[in-house]
PDB file of C-alpha atoms in Angstrom:
ATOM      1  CA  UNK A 182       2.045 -20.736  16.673  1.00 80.00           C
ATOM      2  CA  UNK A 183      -1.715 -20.763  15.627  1.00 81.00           C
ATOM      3  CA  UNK A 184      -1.772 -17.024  16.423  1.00 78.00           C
ATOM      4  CA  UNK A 185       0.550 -16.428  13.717  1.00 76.00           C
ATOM      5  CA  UNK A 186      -0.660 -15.696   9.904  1.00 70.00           C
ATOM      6  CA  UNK A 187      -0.984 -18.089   7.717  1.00 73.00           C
ATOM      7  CA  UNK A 188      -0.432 -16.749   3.774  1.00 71.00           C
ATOM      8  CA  UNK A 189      -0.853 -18.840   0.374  1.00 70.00           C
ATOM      9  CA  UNK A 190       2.507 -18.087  -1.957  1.00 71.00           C
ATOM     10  CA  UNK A 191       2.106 -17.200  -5.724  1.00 63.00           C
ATOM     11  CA  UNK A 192       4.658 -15.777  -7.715  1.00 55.00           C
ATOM     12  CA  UNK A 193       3.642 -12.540  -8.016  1.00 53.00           C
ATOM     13  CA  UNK A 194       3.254 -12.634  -3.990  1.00 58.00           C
ATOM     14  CA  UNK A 195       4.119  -9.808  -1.954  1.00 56.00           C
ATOM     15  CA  UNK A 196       6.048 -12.565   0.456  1.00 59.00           C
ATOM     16  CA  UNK A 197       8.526 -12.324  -1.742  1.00 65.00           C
ATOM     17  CA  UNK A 198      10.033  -8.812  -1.206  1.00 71.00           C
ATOM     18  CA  UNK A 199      10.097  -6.293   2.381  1.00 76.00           C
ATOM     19  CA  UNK A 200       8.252  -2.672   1.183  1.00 86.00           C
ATOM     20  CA  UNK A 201       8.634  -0.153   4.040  1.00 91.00           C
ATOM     21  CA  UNK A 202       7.791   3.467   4.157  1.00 93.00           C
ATOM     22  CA  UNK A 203       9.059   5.908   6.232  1.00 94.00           C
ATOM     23  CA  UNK A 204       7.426   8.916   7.132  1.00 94.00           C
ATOM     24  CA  UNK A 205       9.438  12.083   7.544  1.00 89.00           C
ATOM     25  CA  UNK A 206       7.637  15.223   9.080  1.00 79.00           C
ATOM     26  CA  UNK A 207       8.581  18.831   8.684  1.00 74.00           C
ATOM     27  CA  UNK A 208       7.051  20.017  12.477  1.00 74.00           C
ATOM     28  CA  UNK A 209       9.984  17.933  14.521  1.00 78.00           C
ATOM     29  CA  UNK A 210       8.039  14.603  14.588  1.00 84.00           C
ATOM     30  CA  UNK A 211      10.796  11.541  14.603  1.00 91.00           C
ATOM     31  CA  UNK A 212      10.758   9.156  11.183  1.00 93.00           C
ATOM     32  CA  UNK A 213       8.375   6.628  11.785  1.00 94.00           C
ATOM     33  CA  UNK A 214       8.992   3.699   9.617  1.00 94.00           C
ATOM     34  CA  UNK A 215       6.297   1.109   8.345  1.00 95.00           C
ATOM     35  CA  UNK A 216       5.764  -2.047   6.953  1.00 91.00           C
ATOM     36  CA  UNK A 217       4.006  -2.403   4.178  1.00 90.00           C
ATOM     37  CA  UNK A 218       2.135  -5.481   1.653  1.00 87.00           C
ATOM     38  CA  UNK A 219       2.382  -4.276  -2.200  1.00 86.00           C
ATOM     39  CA  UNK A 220      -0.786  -5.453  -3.730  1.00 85.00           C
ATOM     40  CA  UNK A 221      -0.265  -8.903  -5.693  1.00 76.00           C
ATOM     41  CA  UNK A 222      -2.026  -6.905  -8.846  1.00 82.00           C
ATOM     42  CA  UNK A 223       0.785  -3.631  -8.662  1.00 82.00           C
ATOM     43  CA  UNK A 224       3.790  -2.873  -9.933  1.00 81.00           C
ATOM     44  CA  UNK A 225       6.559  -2.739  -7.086  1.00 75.00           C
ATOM     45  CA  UNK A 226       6.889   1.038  -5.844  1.00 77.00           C
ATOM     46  CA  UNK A 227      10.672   1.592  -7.042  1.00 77.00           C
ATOM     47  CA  UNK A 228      13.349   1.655  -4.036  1.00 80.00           C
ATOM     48  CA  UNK A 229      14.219   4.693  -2.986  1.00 85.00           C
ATOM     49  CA  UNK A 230      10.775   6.628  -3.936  1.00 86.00           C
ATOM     50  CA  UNK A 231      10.002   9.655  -2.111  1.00 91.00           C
ATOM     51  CA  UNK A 232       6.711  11.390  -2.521  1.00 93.00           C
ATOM     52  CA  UNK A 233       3.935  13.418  -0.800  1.00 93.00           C
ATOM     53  CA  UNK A 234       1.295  12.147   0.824  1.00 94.00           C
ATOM     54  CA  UNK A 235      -2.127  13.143   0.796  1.00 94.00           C
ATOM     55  CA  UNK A 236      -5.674  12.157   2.251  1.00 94.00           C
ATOM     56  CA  UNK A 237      -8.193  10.734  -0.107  1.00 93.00           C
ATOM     57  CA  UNK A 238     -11.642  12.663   0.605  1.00 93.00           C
ATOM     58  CA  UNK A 239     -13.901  10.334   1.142  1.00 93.00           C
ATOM     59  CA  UNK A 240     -10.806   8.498   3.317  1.00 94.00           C
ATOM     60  CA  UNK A 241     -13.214   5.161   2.362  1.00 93.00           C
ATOM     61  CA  UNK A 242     -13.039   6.026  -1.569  1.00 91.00           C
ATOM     62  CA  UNK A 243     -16.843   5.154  -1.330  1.00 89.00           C
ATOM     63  CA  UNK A 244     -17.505   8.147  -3.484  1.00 88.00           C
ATOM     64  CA  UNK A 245     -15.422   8.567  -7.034  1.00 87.00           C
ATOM     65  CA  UNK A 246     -14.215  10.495  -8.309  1.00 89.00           C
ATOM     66  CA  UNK A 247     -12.768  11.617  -4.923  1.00 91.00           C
ATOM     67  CA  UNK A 248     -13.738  15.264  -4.153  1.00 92.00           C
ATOM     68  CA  UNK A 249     -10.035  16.074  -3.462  1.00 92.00           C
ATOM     69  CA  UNK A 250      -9.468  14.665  -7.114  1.00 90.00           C
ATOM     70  CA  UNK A 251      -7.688  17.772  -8.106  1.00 91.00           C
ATOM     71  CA  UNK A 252      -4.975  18.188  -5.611  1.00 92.00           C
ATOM     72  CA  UNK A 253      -4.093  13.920  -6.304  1.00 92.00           C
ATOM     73  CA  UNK A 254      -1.900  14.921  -8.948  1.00 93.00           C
ATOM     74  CA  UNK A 255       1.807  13.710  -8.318  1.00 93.00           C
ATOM     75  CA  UNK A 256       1.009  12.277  -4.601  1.00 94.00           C
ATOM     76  CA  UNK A 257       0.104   9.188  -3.013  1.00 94.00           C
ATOM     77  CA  UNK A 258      -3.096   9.075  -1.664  1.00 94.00           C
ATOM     78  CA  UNK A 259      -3.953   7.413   1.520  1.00 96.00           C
ATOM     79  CA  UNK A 260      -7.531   5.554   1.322  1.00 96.00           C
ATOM     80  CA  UNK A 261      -8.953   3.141   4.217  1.00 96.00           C
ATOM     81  CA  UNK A 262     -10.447  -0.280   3.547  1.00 94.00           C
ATOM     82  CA  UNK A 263     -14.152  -0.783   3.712  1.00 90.00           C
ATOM     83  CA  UNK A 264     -16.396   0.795   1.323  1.00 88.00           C
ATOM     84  CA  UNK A 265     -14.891   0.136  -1.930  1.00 91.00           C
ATOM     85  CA  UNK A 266     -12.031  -2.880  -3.641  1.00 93.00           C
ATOM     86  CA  UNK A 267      -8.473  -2.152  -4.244  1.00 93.00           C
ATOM     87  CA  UNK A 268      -8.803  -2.410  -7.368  1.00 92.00           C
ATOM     88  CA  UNK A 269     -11.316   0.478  -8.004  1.00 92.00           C
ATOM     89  CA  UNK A 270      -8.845   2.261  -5.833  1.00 92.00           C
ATOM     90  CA  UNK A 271      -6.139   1.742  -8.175  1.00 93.00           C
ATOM     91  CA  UNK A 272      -8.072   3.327 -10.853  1.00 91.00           C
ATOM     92  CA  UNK A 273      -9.616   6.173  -9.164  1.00 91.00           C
ATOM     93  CA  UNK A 274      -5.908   6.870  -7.896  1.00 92.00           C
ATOM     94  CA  UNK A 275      -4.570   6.742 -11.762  1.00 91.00           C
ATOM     95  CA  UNK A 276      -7.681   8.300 -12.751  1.00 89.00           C
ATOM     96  CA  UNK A 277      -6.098  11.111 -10.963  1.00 91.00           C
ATOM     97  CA  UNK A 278      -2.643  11.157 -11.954  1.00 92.00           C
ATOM     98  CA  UNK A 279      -1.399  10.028  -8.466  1.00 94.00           C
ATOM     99  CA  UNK A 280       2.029   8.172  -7.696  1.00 93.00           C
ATOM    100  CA  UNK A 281       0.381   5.355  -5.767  1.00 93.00           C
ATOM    101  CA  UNK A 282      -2.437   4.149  -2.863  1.00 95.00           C
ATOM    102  CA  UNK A 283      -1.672   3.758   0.417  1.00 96.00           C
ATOM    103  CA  UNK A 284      -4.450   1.521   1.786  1.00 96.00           C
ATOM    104  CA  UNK A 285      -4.630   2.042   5.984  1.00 97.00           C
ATOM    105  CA  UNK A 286      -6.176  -1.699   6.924  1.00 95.00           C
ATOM    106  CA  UNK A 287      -9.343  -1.107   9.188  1.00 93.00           C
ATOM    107  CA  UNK A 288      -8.984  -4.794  11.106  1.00 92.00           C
ATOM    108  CA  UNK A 289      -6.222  -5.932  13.124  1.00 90.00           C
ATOM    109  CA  UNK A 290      -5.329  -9.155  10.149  1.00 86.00           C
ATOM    110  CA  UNK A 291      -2.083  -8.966   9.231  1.00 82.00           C
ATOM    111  CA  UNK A 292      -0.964  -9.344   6.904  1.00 77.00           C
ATOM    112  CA  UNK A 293      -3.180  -8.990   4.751  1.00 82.00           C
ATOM    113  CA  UNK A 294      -3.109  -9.872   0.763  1.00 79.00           C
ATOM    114  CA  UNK A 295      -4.794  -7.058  -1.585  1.00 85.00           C
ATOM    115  CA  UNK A 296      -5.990  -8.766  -4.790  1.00 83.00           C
ATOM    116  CA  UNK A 297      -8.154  -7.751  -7.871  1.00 87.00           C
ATOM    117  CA  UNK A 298     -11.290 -10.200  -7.972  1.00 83.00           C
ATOM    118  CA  UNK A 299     -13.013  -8.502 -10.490  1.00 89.00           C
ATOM    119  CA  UNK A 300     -10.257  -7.778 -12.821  1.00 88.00           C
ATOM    120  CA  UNK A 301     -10.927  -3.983 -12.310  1.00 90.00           C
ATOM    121  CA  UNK A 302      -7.537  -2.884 -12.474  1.00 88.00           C
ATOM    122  CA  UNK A 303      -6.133  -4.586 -15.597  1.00 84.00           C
ATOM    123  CA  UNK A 304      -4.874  -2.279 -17.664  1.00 75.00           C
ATOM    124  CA  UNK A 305      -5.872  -1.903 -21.436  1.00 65.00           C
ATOM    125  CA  UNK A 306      -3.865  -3.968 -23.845  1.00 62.00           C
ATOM    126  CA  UNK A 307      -0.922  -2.143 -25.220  1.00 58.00           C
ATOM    127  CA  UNK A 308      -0.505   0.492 -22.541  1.00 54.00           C
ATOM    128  CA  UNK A 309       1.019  -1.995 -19.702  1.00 50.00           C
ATOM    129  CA  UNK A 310       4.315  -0.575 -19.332  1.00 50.00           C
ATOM    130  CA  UNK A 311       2.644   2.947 -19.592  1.00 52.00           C
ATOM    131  CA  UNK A 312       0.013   2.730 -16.822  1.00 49.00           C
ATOM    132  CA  UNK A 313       1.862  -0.070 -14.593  1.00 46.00           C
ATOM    133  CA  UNK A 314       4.616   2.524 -13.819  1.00 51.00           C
ATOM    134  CA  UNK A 315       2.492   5.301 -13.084  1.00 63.00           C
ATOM    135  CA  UNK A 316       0.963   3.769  -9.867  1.00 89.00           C
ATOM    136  CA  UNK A 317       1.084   1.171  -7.235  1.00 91.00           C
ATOM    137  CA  UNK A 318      -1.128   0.178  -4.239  1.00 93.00           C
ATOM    138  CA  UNK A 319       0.525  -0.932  -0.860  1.00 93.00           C
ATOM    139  CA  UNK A 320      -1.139  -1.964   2.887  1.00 94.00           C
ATOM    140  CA  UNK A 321      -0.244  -0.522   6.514  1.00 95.00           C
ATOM    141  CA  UNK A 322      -1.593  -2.122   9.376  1.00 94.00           C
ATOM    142  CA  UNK A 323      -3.980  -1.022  11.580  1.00 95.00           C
ATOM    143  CA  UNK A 324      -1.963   0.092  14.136  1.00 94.00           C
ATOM    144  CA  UNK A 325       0.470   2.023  11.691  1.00 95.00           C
ATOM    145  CA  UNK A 326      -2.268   3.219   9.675  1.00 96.00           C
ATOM    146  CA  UNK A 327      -3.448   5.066  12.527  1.00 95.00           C
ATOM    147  CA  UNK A 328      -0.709   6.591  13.687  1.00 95.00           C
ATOM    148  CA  UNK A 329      -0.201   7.566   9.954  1.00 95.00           C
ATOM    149  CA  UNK A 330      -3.298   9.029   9.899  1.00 95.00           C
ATOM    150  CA  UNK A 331      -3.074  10.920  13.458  1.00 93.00           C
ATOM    151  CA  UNK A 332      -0.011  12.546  11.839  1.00 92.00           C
ATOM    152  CA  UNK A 333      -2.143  13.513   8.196  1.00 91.00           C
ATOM    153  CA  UNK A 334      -4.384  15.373  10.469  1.00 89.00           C
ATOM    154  CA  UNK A 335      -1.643  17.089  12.649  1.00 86.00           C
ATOM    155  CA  UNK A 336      -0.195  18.575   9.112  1.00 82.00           C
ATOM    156  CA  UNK A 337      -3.959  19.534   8.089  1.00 80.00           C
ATOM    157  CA  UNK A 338      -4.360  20.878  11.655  1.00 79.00           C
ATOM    158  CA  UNK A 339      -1.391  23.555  11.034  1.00 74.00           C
ATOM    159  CA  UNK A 340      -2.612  24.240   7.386  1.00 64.00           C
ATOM    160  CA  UNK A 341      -5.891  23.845   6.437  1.00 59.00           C
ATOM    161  CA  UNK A 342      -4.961  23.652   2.596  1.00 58.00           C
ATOM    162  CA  UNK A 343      -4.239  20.921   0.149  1.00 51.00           C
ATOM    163  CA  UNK A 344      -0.929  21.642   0.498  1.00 51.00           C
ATOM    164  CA  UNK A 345      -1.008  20.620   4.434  1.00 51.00           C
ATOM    165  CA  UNK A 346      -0.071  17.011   2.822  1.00 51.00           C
ATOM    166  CA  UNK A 347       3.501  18.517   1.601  1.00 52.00           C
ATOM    167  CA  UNK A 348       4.204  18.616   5.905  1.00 65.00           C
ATOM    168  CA  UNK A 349       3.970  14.973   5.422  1.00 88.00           C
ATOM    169  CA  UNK A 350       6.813  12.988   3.147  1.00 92.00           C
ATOM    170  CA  UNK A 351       7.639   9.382   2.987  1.00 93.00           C
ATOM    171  CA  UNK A 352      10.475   7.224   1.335  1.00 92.00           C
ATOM    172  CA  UNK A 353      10.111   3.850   0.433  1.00 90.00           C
ATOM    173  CA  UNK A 354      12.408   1.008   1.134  1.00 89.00           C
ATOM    174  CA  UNK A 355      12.484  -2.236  -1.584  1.00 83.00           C
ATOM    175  CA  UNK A 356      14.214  -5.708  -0.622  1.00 74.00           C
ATOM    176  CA  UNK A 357      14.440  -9.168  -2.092  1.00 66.00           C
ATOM    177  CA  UNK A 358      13.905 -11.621   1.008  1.00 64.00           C
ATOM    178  CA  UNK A 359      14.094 -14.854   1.192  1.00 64.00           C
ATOM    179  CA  UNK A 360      12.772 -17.502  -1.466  1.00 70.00           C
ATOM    180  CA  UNK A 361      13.583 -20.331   0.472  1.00 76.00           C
ATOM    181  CA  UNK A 362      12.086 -21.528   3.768  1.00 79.00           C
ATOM    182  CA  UNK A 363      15.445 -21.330   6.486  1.00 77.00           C
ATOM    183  CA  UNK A 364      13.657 -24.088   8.016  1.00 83.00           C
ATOM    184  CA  UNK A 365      12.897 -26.453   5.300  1.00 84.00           C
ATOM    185  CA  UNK A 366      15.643 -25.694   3.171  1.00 84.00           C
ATOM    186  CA  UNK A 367      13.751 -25.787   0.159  1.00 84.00           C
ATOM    187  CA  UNK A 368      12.489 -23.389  -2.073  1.00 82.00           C
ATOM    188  CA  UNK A 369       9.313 -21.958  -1.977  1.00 79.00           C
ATOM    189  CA  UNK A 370       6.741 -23.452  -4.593  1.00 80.00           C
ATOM    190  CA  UNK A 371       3.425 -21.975  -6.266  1.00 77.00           C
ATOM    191  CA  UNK A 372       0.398 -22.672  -3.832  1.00 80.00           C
ATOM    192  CA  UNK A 373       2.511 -23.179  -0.298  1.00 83.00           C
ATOM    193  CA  UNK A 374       0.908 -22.322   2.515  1.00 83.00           C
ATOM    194  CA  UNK A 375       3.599 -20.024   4.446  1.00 79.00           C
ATOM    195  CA  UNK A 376       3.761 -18.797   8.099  1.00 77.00           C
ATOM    196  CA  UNK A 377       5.175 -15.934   8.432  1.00 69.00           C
ATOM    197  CA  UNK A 378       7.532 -15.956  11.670  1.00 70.00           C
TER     198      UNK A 378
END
């Protein structure tokens, strides 16, 4: 029991609702499906989504605009933590006129809760619905992130273009779950600590 995480609930929490992707490779590969934690500062992705993905270059979005700005357009771009906050990564990706960020987490924590500290994100009064829709930011885990990202570089392998990303699909999968501890049998209230089973 200690081993397992301990979250804080909000009601914009991720806890809330299961986000999976699954990739789907054109060289044979099997699907392999992932969970994923939207950040608590994004839209949802909407159910269903399919899209492209694409490596940011620098993967560690320590250098914006991302030199691989150009070829953004219409994907999702997958970044690694480290070098800069999720919410500059949100903008760079928008900046870009990408779908969405997937963020590969570089330390075995999970889950693990992507917020905005500094208010980078927030989107300019007026253009909320606009913006909010154009892009979201989710979390793999380490160990899915890197099999995610073996696979990126197996598709870049066979084509050394931009276009190596369109080898690499994934569809993402939207649920309610539960907003009542099964245990308890009471709802879930702003500021609970939660352990996730």
């Amino acid at each position: 029991i200690a081993r397992l995480p301990l979250s804080q609930l909000h009601t914009t929490s991720s806890m809330l609702m299961s986000v999976s992707i699954t990739l789907e490779s054109s060289d044979g590969q099997p699907p392999f499906a992932m969970e994923c934690i939207p950040g608590a500062f994004s839209p949802v992705p909407p159910e269903g989504f399919q899209f492209q993905l694409l490596q940011a270059d620098p993967l560690l979005a320590d250098t914006l605009p991302l030199r691989n700005q150009e070829a953004c357009r219409g994907k999702v771009l997958v970044t690694q933590r480290g070098k800069q906050t999720f919410g500059a990564m949100l903008v760079a990706a928008r900046a870009a006129g990408a779908l969405g960020v997937l963020v590969v987490n570089s330390v075995p924590r999970w889950p693990y809760l992507m917020r905005d500290g500094k208010g980078e994100a927030k989107l300019e009064e007026g253009k909320e619905e606009e913006q909010s829709a154009a892009c979201f930011i989710v979390m793999v885990s380490q160990a899915h992130g890197e099999e995610l990202l073996r696979r990126l570089a197996a598709a870049a392998a066979v084509d050394t273009t931009a276009a190596a990303a369109a080898a690499l699909t994934g569809r993402l999968a939207v649920s309610q779950v539960e907003k009542e501890c099964l245990i308890c049998i009471s709802a879930f209230e702003e500021n609970d600590t939660i352990l996730r089973l």
